[in-house]
Amino acid sequence: MKSFFSLIKNGKRAFGLAVEFAPGLTLALFLITIISHLVPLLQAKILGDIVNKIIAAVGTGVSTGVVALIAAYAAIWGGSRVMNAFELYTNKLWRIRNEYGTTILFLKKRSEIDLAHYENPKFQDLLQRVSNRDIWPMIEMTDVQFNIFANIAVIAASSFIASLIDWKLYLLVIAAAVPSFFVQFKYGHKVWSIWAEHSERKRLYASLRGHLLGRTGVTQAKLLQNGSKILEIISDLLLSFQRDIWKADRERLTWQIMASVITAGGLGLAFWMIVGNATAGIITVGTMVFVINALGQLIGSLNQLMSNIANQLEKNLYVTDMFALLDTRPFIKRANKPVKLGLVQAPAIELKDVSFKYEGQNDLVLKKINLTINPGEKIALVGMNGAGKTTLVKLLGRIYDPTKGDIYINDINLKDADPEEWSRYLSILLQDYRNYELKVKESIGMGRTDRLLDIEKIRQASEYTGANEFIERWENQYDQRLGKEFEGGVEPSHGQNQKITLARTIYRDGLVMILDEPTASIDALSEMKIFEQMEKAAKDRTLIVITHRFNTTKNFDRIIVLEKGEVIENGPHKELMDLNGKYAEMFESQAKAFRHEKSARQLR
């Protein structure tokens, strides 16, 4: 019963979305579908009347009444064909409108979901299940509802007709159709369970498949000569999954055959009863023809209805996931009445006893961080991998809230502020990023879409990062299309991509600029120049940079050293070098390696 209640709830919601996306088309398709399903019953009634008229007129010639009935039958037959054409046309338009509306709805939701959810394995499982089937289960669920309403209308009409002759006919036909329903329901649920239970396996398949679809992955596979191994793993994953599906489908086929035999037997018995009534003179031959046709419509609609409901129950399992995605609550709790930050210049940022651990983990990633960042200060965050630097940046960007402690912006608790407002003041570049394969000016302009594209600011941002040097060598310069997959497009190198991304971050013009390894793909000489320019770009702005390269850290106002989630050193370069602690050790180690590499180059 729980499945049926869920189906009713989700079906009503899905139909409501269809009405929202295409109100006129939904109403039109609803009426056309019901009428087109009822027309065969009207044809059967006219055919029965024609038979009775012909029997009565045997030996006397064709009467005017017979001609009129034949003309009506032909007109209805032709009209039904026209209606079927309209139904196909309306359904196509309806699906196009719903495909657009549903796609935009889900993409909008995906863009609004907190980034923290994407690091949650359970949410990834949900996302994988939804992505595997895309938007179609919801559209198909609503589309089938039109047929279900039409099936119910036909069943009601044909049941009334059958009951006028013999109520036993009605019960017999109903009983004969039931087995097919249970087969559809049982095995539809079983196939979905196989699909859903192995979402982690499906995720692995999708990940490995990506290595053989993208240019970067294929190139790497060729260089490492591991394409065959990847194919082998993918093949094993697919075959193991498909074996479970095939087993369930074989069982369904066996039971479906048995159910069909039962249905055929019930229908044959019903026809025998009708013929018996006709030969006994209880009903006319024309009425017999009408009732046989009506029973055919009844059994057909019952089977179709039960098949549609079983199909809906199967679709509902997917649609439940889709609505679960749409109903995903924000990870970040928003204040009922957010305090307006109203920033016009870089704010003071203070972390008080901030600790943090990821959901499902026991160990703290950050431990009692107490830190003050003054307006306009230039800060370098350094430390070994896993020290908590990126996590600290995520807290500052409010991707997460602290597990314990608070972050204050100009003495306002960040939890009390509107996350959207705080985001408007930030320019954040994380390690994982993607460039937009648009025109160069459009790709950089994506950094600030709430304003009109300003080509002069785009040029200036490009100059700060050195991107202008190669952009202006391209044939179309700032109108150059990025991406080799597009006609006339160019493929920037990793270093060029990073400079374009940095330019986008600068163009955003945030009051607080946070950069996580912003020059990882850029050579040391270019890096020095970029950091010099970045200081100019961040004038009167707060700049926080995570870096593993120490050739630039000496120019920052302060360097914060993290180790195992704790701040162990905090101060300017000279002070930390005099302290002769962790920072000095890392700095000297990297400087020694650099000097050794330079000497080796000179010897060559």
Coordinates of C-alpha atoms in Angstrom, one line a residue:
M1 CA 0.0 0.0 0.0
K2 CA 2.9 2.3 0.7
S3 CA 3.9 2.0 -3.0
F4 CA 0.4 3.1 -4.1
F5 CA 0.3 6.0 -1.8
S6 CA 3.7 7.1 -3.0
L7 CA 2.6 6.7 -6.6
I8 CA -0.5 8.8 -6.0
K9 CA 1.5 11.5 -4.3
N10 CA 4.3 11.6 -6.9
G11 CA 1.8 11.2 -9.8
K12 CA -0.2 14.2 -8.6
R13 CA 3.0 16.3 -8.2
A14 CA 4.3 15.3 -11.6
F15 CA 1.0 16.1 -13.3
G16 CA 1.0 19.5 -11.5
L17 CA 4.4 20.3 -13.0
A18 CA 3.1 19.3 -16.5
V19 CA 0.1 21.7 -16.0
E20 CA 2.6 24.4 -14.9
F21 CA 4.9 23.9 -17.9
A22 CA 2.2 23.5 -20.6
P23 CA -1.4 24.2 -19.2
G24 CA -3.2 24.4 -22.5
L25 CA -1.5 21.4 -24.1
T26 CA -2.0 19.3 -20.9
L27 CA -5.8 19.9 -20.9
A28 CA -6.0 19.3 -24.7
L29 CA -4.1 16.1 -24.5
F30 CA -6.2 14.9 -21.6
L31 CA -9.5 15.4 -23.5
I32 CA -8.2 14.1 -26.8
T33 CA -6.8 10.9 -25.2
I34 CA -10.1 10.1 -23.4
I35 CA -12.2 10.7 -26.4
S36 CA -10.0 8.7 -28.8
H37 CA -10.2 5.7 -26.4
L38 CA -14.0 5.9 -26.1
V39 CA -14.6 6.2 -29.9
P40 CA -14.2 2.4 -30.5
L41 CA -17.1 1.7 -28.2
L42 CA -19.3 4.1 -30.2
Q43 CA -18.1 2.3 -33.4
A44 CA -19.0 -1.1 -31.9
K45 CA -22.5 0.2 -31.0
I46 CA -23.1 1.4 -34.5
L47 CA -21.7 -1.8 -36.0
G48 CA -24.2 -3.8 -33.8
D49 CA -27.1 -1.7 -35.0
I50 CA -26.0 -2.2 -38.6
V51 CA -26.0 -6.0 -38.1
N52 CA -29.5 -5.9 -36.5
K53 CA -30.8 -3.7 -39.4
I54 CA -29.3 -6.0 -42.0
I55 CA -30.8 -9.1 -40.4
A56 CA -34.2 -7.4 -40.2
A57 CA -33.9 -6.2 -43.8
V58 CA -32.9 -9.6 -45.3
G59 CA -34.9 -10.1 -48.5
T60 CA -36.3 -6.5 -48.5
G61 CA -33.2 -4.5 -49.7
V62 CA -31.0 -2.0 -48.0
S63 CA -33.0 0.6 -46.0
T64 CA -32.3 4.2 -45.6
G65 CA -31.5 3.6 -41.9
V66 CA -28.7 1.2 -42.8
V67 CA -27.2 3.7 -45.2
A68 CA -27.3 6.4 -42.5
L69 CA -25.6 4.1 -40.0
I70 CA -22.9 3.1 -42.5
A71 CA -22.3 6.8 -43.2
A72 CA -22.0 7.5 -39.5
Y73 CA -19.6 4.6 -39.0
A74 CA -17.4 5.8 -41.8
A75 CA -17.5 9.4 -40.5
I76 CA -16.5 8.3 -37.0
W77 CA -13.8 6.0 -38.4
G78 CA -12.3 8.9 -40.4
G79 CA -12.7 11.3 -37.5
S80 CA -10.9 8.9 -35.2
R81 CA -7.9 8.8 -37.6
V82 CA -7.8 12.6 -37.6
M83 CA -8.1 12.7 -33.8
N84 CA -5.2 10.2 -33.6
A85 CA -3.1 12.5 -35.8
F86 CA -4.0 15.4 -33.5
E87 CA -3.2 13.3 -30.5
L88 CA 0.3 12.5 -31.8
Y89 CA 0.9 16.2 -32.7
T90 CA -0.3 17.5 -29.4
N91 CA 1.7 14.8 -27.5
K92 CA 4.9 15.8 -29.3
L93 CA 4.4 19.5 -28.5
W94 CA 3.5 18.6 -24.9
R95 CA 6.7 16.5 -24.5
I96 CA 8.8 19.3 -26.0
R97 CA 7.4 21.8 -23.5
N98 CA 7.8 19.4 -20.6
E99 CA 11.3 18.4 -21.6
Y100 CA 12.3 22.0 -21.6
G101 CA 10.6 22.8 -18.3
T102 CA 11.8 19.7 -16.5
T103 CA 15.4 20.1 -17.7
I104 CA 15.5 23.7 -16.6
L105 CA 13.9 22.8 -13.3
F106 CA 16.6 20.1 -12.5
L107 CA 19.5 22.1 -13.8
K108 CA 18.4 25.1 -11.7
K109 CA 18.2 22.9 -8.6
R110 CA 21.6 21.3 -9.4
S111 CA 23.1 24.8 -9.5
E112 CA 21.5 25.8 -6.2
I113 CA 22.4 22.7 -4.2
D114 CA 25.1 23.5 -1.6
L115 CA 28.5 22.3 -2.7
A116 CA 28.8 20.4 0.6
H117 CA 26.2 17.9 -0.7
Y118 CA 28.5 17.0 -3.6
E119 CA 31.0 15.6 -1.1
N120 CA 28.4 13.4 0.6
P121 CA 28.5 9.7 -0.7
K122 CA 24.8 9.2 -0.1
F123 CA 24.0 12.3 -2.1
Q124 CA 26.3 11.1 -4.8
D125 CA 24.4 7.8 -4.9
L126 CA 21.1 9.7 -5.3
L127 CA 22.6 11.9 -8.0
Q128 CA 24.0 8.9 -9.9
R129 CA 20.6 7.2 -9.9
V130 CA 18.8 10.4 -11.1
S131 CA 21.5 11.1 -13.7
N132 CA 21.4 7.6 -15.2
R133 CA 17.7 8.1 -16.3
D134 CA 17.9 11.8 -16.8
I135 CA 14.4 13.6 -16.8
W136 CA 12.5 11.0 -18.8
P137 CA 10.9 9.0 -15.9
M138 CA 9.0 12.0 -14.8
I139 CA 7.8 13.0 -18.3
E140 CA 6.9 9.4 -19.0
M141 CA 5.0 9.1 -15.7
T142 CA 2.8 12.0 -16.6
D143 CA 2.4 10.9 -20.2
V144 CA 1.1 7.5 -19.0
Q145 CA -1.4 9.2 -16.7
F146 CA -3.3 10.4 -19.8
N147 CA -3.7 6.8 -20.9
I148 CA -4.7 5.7 -17.3
F149 CA -7.5 8.2 -17.2
A150 CA -8.6 7.0 -20.7
N151 CA -8.4 3.4 -19.6
I152 CA -10.6 4.1 -16.6
A153 CA -13.2 5.9 -18.8
V154 CA -13.3 2.9 -21.2
I155 CA -13.5 0.4 -18.3
A156 CA -16.4 2.3 -16.7
A157 CA -18.3 2.4 -20.0
S158 CA -17.7 -1.2 -21.1
S159 CA -18.3 -2.5 -17.5
F160 CA -21.7 -0.8 -17.6
I161 CA -22.4 -2.4 -21.0
A162 CA -21.3 -5.9 -19.8
S163 CA -23.3 -5.7 -16.6
L164 CA -26.5 -5.0 -18.6
I165 CA -26.1 -8.4 -20.2
D166 CA -24.6 -10.5 -17.3
W167 CA -22.8 -9.2 -14.2
K168 CA -20.8 -12.5 -14.2
L169 CA -19.1 -11.3 -17.4
Y170 CA -17.7 -8.3 -15.6
L171 CA -16.3 -10.3 -12.7
L172 CA -14.8 -13.0 -15.0
V173 CA -13.0 -10.4 -17.2
I174 CA -11.6 -8.6 -14.1
A175 CA -10.4 -11.8 -12.5
A176 CA -8.7 -12.9 -15.7
A177 CA -6.7 -9.6 -16.0
V178 CA -5.3 -9.5 -12.4
P179 CA -2.3 -12.0 -12.8
S180 CA -0.7 -9.8 -15.4
F181 CA -0.7 -6.8 -13.0
F182 CA 1.1 -8.7 -10.2
V183 CA 3.8 -10.0 -12.7
Q184 CA 4.4 -6.4 -13.9
F185 CA 4.5 -5.0 -10.4
K186 CA 6.7 -7.7 -8.9
Y187 CA 9.4 -7.7 -11.6
G188 CA 9.3 -4.0 -12.3
H189 CA 10.2 -3.4 -8.6
K190 CA 12.9 -6.1 -8.8
V191 CA 14.6 -4.6 -11.8
W192 CA 14.7 -1.2 -10.2
S193 CA 16.1 -2.7 -7.0
I194 CA 19.0 -4.2 -9.0
W195 CA 19.6 -0.8 -10.6
A196 CA 19.4 1.2 -7.3
E197 CA 21.4 -1.2 -5.1
H198 CA 24.4 -1.0 -7.3
S199 CA 24.7 2.8 -7.6
E200 CA 28.3 2.6 -6.3
R201 CA 29.2 0.1 -9.1
K202 CA 27.4 2.3 -11.6
R203 CA 29.4 5.3 -10.3
L204 CA 32.7 3.4 -10.9
Y205 CA 31.5 2.5 -14.4
A206 CA 30.7 6.1 -15.2
S207 CA 34.1 7.2 -13.8
L208 CA 36.1 4.7 -15.9
R209 CA 33.9 5.3 -19.0
G210 CA 34.8 9.0 -18.7
H211 CA 38.5 8.0 -19.2
L212 CA 37.7 6.7 -22.7
L213 CA 35.3 9.5 -23.7
G214 CA 37.3 12.7 -23.1
R215 CA 40.3 13.7 -25.0
T216 CA 42.5 14.1 -21.9
G217 CA 41.5 10.6 -20.6
V218 CA 42.1 8.9 -24.0
T219 CA 45.5 10.6 -24.3
Q220 CA 46.5 9.4 -20.9
A221 CA 45.2 5.9 -21.6
K222 CA 47.3 5.7 -24.7
L223 CA 50.4 7.0 -23.0
L224 CA 50.0 4.6 -20.1
Q225 CA 48.8 1.8 -22.4
N226 CA 46.0 1.0 -20.0
G227 CA 43.0 1.3 -22.3
S228 CA 42.6 -2.5 -22.5
K229 CA 42.6 -2.8 -18.7
I230 CA 40.0 0.0 -18.4
L231 CA 37.9 -1.8 -21.0
E232 CA 38.3 -5.1 -19.1
I233 CA 37.1 -3.5 -15.8
I234 CA 34.2 -1.8 -17.6
S235 CA 33.2 -5.0 -19.3
D236 CA 33.2 -6.9 -16.0
L237 CA 31.1 -4.2 -14.3
L238 CA 28.5 -4.2 -17.1
L239 CA 28.2 -7.9 -17.4
S240 CA 27.8 -8.4 -13.7
F241 CA 25.0 -5.8 -13.6
Q242 CA 23.4 -7.2 -16.8
R243 CA 23.4 -10.8 -15.5
D244 CA 21.2 -9.7 -12.6
I245 CA 18.8 -7.9 -15.0
W246 CA 18.7 -10.8 -17.4
K247 CA 17.9 -13.2 -14.6
A248 CA 15.0 -11.1 -13.4
D249 CA 13.7 -10.6 -17.0
R250 CA 13.7 -14.4 -17.7
E251 CA 11.6 -15.0 -14.6
R252 CA 9.3 -12.2 -15.6
L253 CA 8.9 -13.8 -19.1
T254 CA 7.9 -17.1 -17.6
W255 CA 5.3 -15.7 -15.3
Q256 CA 4.0 -13.3 -18.0
I257 CA 3.3 -16.2 -20.3
M258 CA 1.3 -18.0 -17.6
A259 CA -0.6 -14.8 -16.8
S260 CA -1.4 -14.4 -20.5
V261 CA -2.8 -17.9 -20.8
I262 CA -5.1 -17.3 -17.8
T263 CA -6.3 -14.0 -19.4
A264 CA -7.0 -15.7 -22.7
G265 CA -8.9 -18.5 -21.0
G266 CA -11.1 -16.0 -19.1
L267 CA -11.8 -14.0 -22.3
G268 CA -12.7 -17.2 -24.2
L269 CA -15.2 -18.2 -21.5
A270 CA -16.8 -14.8 -21.5
F271 CA -17.3 -14.9 -25.3
W272 CA -18.8 -18.4 -24.9
M273 CA -21.3 -17.0 -22.4
I274 CA -22.3 -14.2 -24.8
V275 CA -22.7 -16.5 -27.8
G276 CA -24.9 -18.7 -25.6
N277 CA -27.1 -15.7 -24.7
A278 CA -27.4 -14.9 -28.5
T279 CA -28.3 -18.4 -29.5
A280 CA -30.8 -18.6 -26.7
G281 CA -32.5 -15.5 -28.0
I282 CA -31.8 -13.5 -24.9
I283 CA -29.9 -10.9 -26.9
T284 CA -29.9 -10.0 -30.6
V285 CA -27.0 -10.8 -32.9
G286 CA -26.2 -7.1 -33.2
T287 CA -26.1 -6.8 -29.4
M288 CA -23.8 -9.8 -29.3
V289 CA -21.4 -8.1 -31.8
F290 CA -21.6 -4.9 -29.7
V291 CA -21.0 -6.7 -26.3
I292 CA -18.1 -8.8 -27.7
N293 CA -16.4 -5.7 -29.0
A294 CA -17.1 -4.0 -25.6
L295 CA -15.6 -6.9 -23.7
G296 CA -12.6 -6.8 -26.0
Q297 CA -12.3 -3.1 -25.1
L298 CA -12.8 -3.9 -21.4
I299 CA -10.2 -6.7 -21.3
G300 CA -7.8 -4.6 -23.4
S301 CA -8.2 -1.5 -21.2
L302 CA -7.9 -3.6 -18.0
N303 CA -4.7 -5.1 -19.2
Q304 CA -3.4 -1.8 -20.4
L305 CA -4.5 -0.1 -17.1
M306 CA -2.8 -2.7 -14.9
S307 CA 0.3 -2.7 -17.2
N308 CA 0.3 1.1 -17.0
I309 CA -0.1 1.1 -13.2
A310 CA 2.7 -1.5 -12.9
N311 CA 4.8 0.7 -15.2
Q312 CA 3.9 3.7 -13.1
L313 CA 5.0 1.9 -9.9
E314 CA 8.3 1.1 -11.6
K315 CA 8.7 4.7 -12.8
N316 CA 7.6 6.0 -9.4
L317 CA 10.8 4.4 -7.9
Y318 CA 12.9 6.6 -10.2
V319 CA 10.6 9.6 -9.8
T320 CA 10.8 9.3 -6.0
D321 CA 14.6 9.8 -6.4
M322 CA 14.0 12.8 -8.7
F323 CA 11.7 14.5 -6.2
A324 CA 14.2 13.6 -3.4
L325 CA 16.8 15.6 -5.4
L326 CA 14.4 18.5 -5.9
D327 CA 13.5 18.4 -2.2
T328 CA 17.2 18.4 -1.1
R329 CA 17.4 20.8 1.8
P330 CA 20.2 23.3 1.9
F331 CA 23.3 22.1 3.8
I332 CA 23.9 25.6 5.1
K333 CA 21.2 26.7 7.5
R334 CA 19.9 30.1 6.5
A335 CA 18.8 32.5 9.2
N336 CA 15.0 33.3 9.2
K337 CA 15.8 37.1 9.1
P338 CA 19.4 37.4 7.7
V339 CA 21.5 40.3 8.9
K340 CA 22.5 42.5 6.0
L341 CA 26.3 42.8 5.7
G342 CA 26.1 45.8 3.3
L343 CA 29.9 45.8 2.5
V344 CA 31.4 48.5 0.4
Q345 CA 35.0 47.7 1.3
A346 CA 37.0 44.7 2.4
P347 CA 35.8 43.6 5.9
A348 CA 37.5 42.4 9.0
I349 CA 37.3 38.6 9.3
E350 CA 37.6 36.8 12.6
L351 CA 37.6 33.1 13.4
K352 CA 36.8 32.2 17.0
D353 CA 37.5 28.7 18.2
V354 CA 36.6 27.3 14.8
S355 CA 36.7 23.5 14.6
F356 CA 35.3 21.3 11.8
K357 CA 34.8 17.7 10.7
Y358 CA 33.2 16.3 7.6
E359 CA 29.9 14.5 8.0
G360 CA 30.4 10.8 8.7
Q361 CA 33.9 11.3 9.9
N362 CA 35.1 11.2 13.5
D363 CA 38.4 13.2 13.3
L364 CA 38.4 17.0 13.3
V365 CA 40.0 18.5 10.2
L366 CA 40.4 21.9 11.9
K367 CA 40.9 22.4 15.6
K368 CA 40.1 25.5 17.6
I369 CA 41.3 28.0 15.0
N370 CA 41.5 31.6 16.3
L371 CA 42.5 34.0 13.6
T372 CA 41.9 37.6 12.6
I373 CA 42.3 38.9 9.0
N374 CA 42.4 42.6 8.8
P375 CA 40.7 44.5 5.9
G376 CA 42.9 44.6 2.8
E377 CA 45.5 42.2 4.3
K378 CA 47.5 39.8 2.0
I379 CA 47.6 36.4 3.6
A380 CA 49.5 33.2 2.5
L381 CA 48.2 29.9 3.9
V382 CA 50.9 27.2 3.8
G383 CA 51.3 23.7 5.2
M384 CA 51.7 20.1 4.1
N385 CA 48.9 18.3 2.2
G386 CA 46.0 17.5 4.5
A387 CA 46.8 20.3 6.9
G388 CA 43.3 21.8 6.5
K389 CA 44.1 24.7 4.2
T390 CA 41.4 24.0 1.6
T391 CA 38.9 23.2 4.3
L392 CA 39.6 26.6 6.0
V393 CA 38.9 28.3 2.6
K394 CA 35.6 26.4 2.3
L395 CA 34.5 27.7 5.7
L396 CA 35.5 31.2 4.7
G397 CA 33.4 30.8 1.5
R398 CA 30.6 29.3 3.6
I399 CA 30.5 26.1 1.6
Y400 CA 30.3 24.7 5.1
D401 CA 29.6 26.1 8.5
P402 CA 32.0 25.3 11.4
T403 CA 31.2 22.3 13.5
K404 CA 32.1 24.4 16.5
G405 CA 33.0 28.0 16.8
D406 CA 32.0 31.0 14.7
I407 CA 33.3 33.2 11.9
Y408 CA 32.6 36.9 12.1
I409 CA 32.5 39.5 9.3
N410 CA 32.7 43.0 10.7
D411 CA 31.5 41.6 14.0
I412 CA 28.5 39.9 12.3
N413 CA 28.3 36.2 12.7
L414 CA 28.5 34.7 9.2
K415 CA 25.7 32.2 10.2
D416 CA 23.3 35.2 10.6
A417 CA 24.1 36.6 7.1
D418 CA 22.6 35.7 3.8
P419 CA 24.9 33.2 2.0
E420 CA 24.0 34.8 -1.4
E421 CA 25.0 38.2 -0.2
W422 CA 28.3 37.0 1.2
S423 CA 29.1 35.2 -2.0
R424 CA 28.7 38.4 -4.0
Y425 CA 31.6 39.9 -2.1
L426 CA 33.9 36.9 -2.8
S427 CA 36.2 36.0 -5.6
I428 CA 37.2 32.3 -5.0
L429 CA 39.4 30.1 -7.1
L430 CA 39.6 26.5 -5.9
Q431 CA 42.0 23.8 -7.1
D432 CA 39.4 22.0 -9.2
Y433 CA 38.0 24.3 -11.9
R434 CA 36.7 24.2 -15.5
N435 CA 36.9 26.8 -18.1
Y436 CA 34.0 27.8 -20.2
E437 CA 34.3 27.0 -23.9
L438 CA 32.8 30.3 -25.1
K439 CA 34.5 33.3 -26.6
V440 CA 37.4 34.5 -24.5
K441 CA 35.6 37.6 -23.3
E442 CA 32.5 35.6 -22.5
S443 CA 34.6 33.0 -20.6
I444 CA 36.2 35.7 -18.4
G445 CA 32.9 37.6 -18.2
M446 CA 31.3 34.6 -16.5
G447 CA 33.0 35.8 -13.3
R448 CA 30.4 38.5 -12.9
T449 CA 27.2 37.8 -14.7
D450 CA 25.1 40.2 -12.7
R451 CA 26.6 43.1 -14.6
L452 CA 26.9 44.0 -18.3
L453 CA 30.1 42.6 -19.8
D454 CA 32.8 45.2 -19.6
I455 CA 35.5 44.5 -22.2
E456 CA 37.9 47.1 -20.7
K457 CA 37.8 45.4 -17.3
I458 CA 38.3 42.0 -19.0
R459 CA 41.4 43.3 -20.8
Q460 CA 42.7 44.7 -17.5
A461 CA 42.1 41.4 -15.7
S462 CA 43.9 39.6 -18.5
E463 CA 46.9 41.9 -18.2
Y464 CA 47.1 41.3 -14.4
T465 CA 47.5 37.5 -15.1
G466 CA 49.5 37.7 -18.3
A467 CA 46.7 36.1 -20.2
N468 CA 46.6 39.1 -22.6
E469 CA 50.0 38.0 -24.0
F470 CA 48.6 34.9 -25.7
I471 CA 45.1 36.1 -26.2
E472 CA 46.2 39.0 -28.3
R473 CA 48.2 36.6 -30.5
W474 CA 45.1 34.6 -31.3
E475 CA 43.4 35.4 -34.6
N476 CA 40.2 36.8 -33.0
Q477 CA 41.8 37.9 -29.7
Y478 CA 39.0 38.4 -27.1
D479 CA 36.4 37.1 -29.6
Q480 CA 38.4 33.9 -30.0
R481 CA 36.4 30.7 -29.4
L482 CA 37.9 28.3 -26.8
G483 CA 37.8 24.6 -27.4
K484 CA 39.1 22.5 -30.3
E485 CA 35.7 20.7 -30.5
F486 CA 34.2 23.9 -32.0
E487 CA 34.9 25.3 -35.4
G488 CA 37.7 27.8 -35.3
G489 CA 38.3 27.1 -31.6
V490 CA 41.7 27.0 -29.9
E491 CA 42.9 24.7 -27.1
P492 CA 44.7 26.6 -24.4
S493 CA 47.5 24.9 -22.5
H494 CA 47.1 24.1 -18.8
G495 CA 49.1 27.3 -17.9
Q496 CA 47.0 29.4 -20.3
N497 CA 43.8 27.9 -18.9
Q498 CA 44.9 28.8 -15.4
K499 CA 45.7 32.4 -16.5
I500 CA 42.2 32.8 -18.1
T501 CA 40.6 31.4 -14.9
L502 CA 42.7 33.8 -12.8
A503 CA 41.5 36.6 -15.0
R504 CA 37.9 35.6 -14.5
T505 CA 38.5 35.6 -10.7
I506 CA 40.0 39.1 -10.8
Y507 CA 37.2 40.3 -13.1
R508 CA 34.7 39.2 -10.5
D509 CA 36.2 42.1 -8.4
G510 CA 35.3 40.6 -5.0
L511 CA 36.2 42.4 -1.8
V512 CA 37.8 39.2 -0.5
M513 CA 39.9 37.2 -3.0
I514 CA 40.6 33.6 -2.1
L515 CA 42.9 31.5 -4.3
D516 CA 43.8 27.9 -3.8
E517 CA 47.0 27.0 -5.7
P518 CA 46.4 29.7 -8.3
T519 CA 49.6 29.2 -10.2
A520 CA 50.1 25.4 -10.0
S521 CA 50.3 25.0 -13.8
I522 CA 52.4 28.2 -14.4
D523 CA 56.2 28.4 -14.5
A524 CA 58.2 30.0 -11.7
L525 CA 59.1 33.2 -13.6
S526 CA 55.6 33.8 -14.8
E527 CA 54.4 33.1 -11.3
M528 CA 56.5 35.9 -9.8
K529 CA 55.1 38.4 -12.3
I530 CA 51.6 37.2 -11.8
F531 CA 51.9 37.6 -8.0
E532 CA 53.3 41.1 -8.4
Q533 CA 50.3 42.0 -10.6
M534 CA 47.9 40.2 -8.2
E535 CA 48.9 42.5 -5.4
K536 CA 48.0 45.4 -7.7
A537 CA 44.7 43.8 -8.7
A538 CA 43.9 43.2 -5.0
K539 CA 44.6 46.7 -3.9
D540 CA 42.2 47.6 -1.1
R541 CA 41.0 44.0 -1.3
T542 CA 41.7 41.2 1.1
L543 CA 43.8 38.5 -0.6
I544 CA 44.1 34.9 0.8
V545 CA 46.3 32.5 -1.1
I546 CA 47.0 28.8 -0.5
T547 CA 50.4 27.9 -2.0
H548 CA 53.1 25.3 -1.8
R549 CA 55.6 27.5 -3.6
F550 CA 57.6 29.7 -1.2
N551 CA 59.3 32.0 -3.8
T552 CA 56.3 34.4 -3.5
T553 CA 55.3 34.1 0.2
K554 CA 57.9 36.7 1.4
N555 CA 55.9 39.5 -0.2
F556 CA 52.7 38.7 1.8
D557 CA 51.7 40.7 4.9
R558 CA 51.4 37.5 6.9
I559 CA 52.0 33.8 6.5
I560 CA 49.8 31.3 8.4
V561 CA 51.2 27.9 8.8
L562 CA 48.7 25.0 9.3
E563 CA 49.6 21.5 10.6
K564 CA 47.2 18.8 11.4
G565 CA 44.3 21.3 11.5
E566 CA 46.0 23.8 13.8
V567 CA 47.7 27.1 13.3
I568 CA 51.3 26.5 14.5
E569 CA 52.9 29.7 13.2
N570 CA 51.5 33.1 12.2
G571 CA 53.5 36.2 11.1
P572 CA 55.4 37.9 8.3
H573 CA 58.2 36.1 6.3
K574 CA 61.2 37.6 8.2
E575 CA 59.6 36.9 11.6
L576 CA 58.9 33.3 10.7
M577 CA 62.4 32.8 9.3
D578 CA 63.9 34.1 12.5
L579 CA 61.7 31.8 14.5
N580 CA 63.4 28.9 12.6
G581 CA 60.4 26.7 12.9
K582 CA 58.2 24.8 10.4
Y583 CA 57.9 27.6 7.9
A584 CA 61.7 28.2 7.8
E585 CA 62.2 24.4 7.4
M586 CA 59.8 24.2 4.4
F587 CA 61.2 27.4 2.9
E588 CA 64.8 26.3 3.1
S589 CA 64.0 22.9 1.8
Q590 CA 62.3 24.3 -1.3
A591 CA 65.1 26.9 -1.8
K592 CA 67.8 24.2 -1.6
A593 CA 65.9 22.1 -4.2
F594 CA 65.6 25.1 -6.4
R595 CA 69.3 26.0 -6.1
H596 CA 70.2 22.3 -6.9
E597 CA 68.0 22.3 -10.0
K598 CA 69.5 25.6 -11.2
S599 CA 73.1 24.3 -10.8
A600 CA 72.2 21.2 -12.7
R601 CA 70.8 23.3 -15.6
Q602 CA 74.0 25.4 -15.7
L603 CA 76.2 22.2 -15.9
R604 CA 74.1 21.0 -18.8

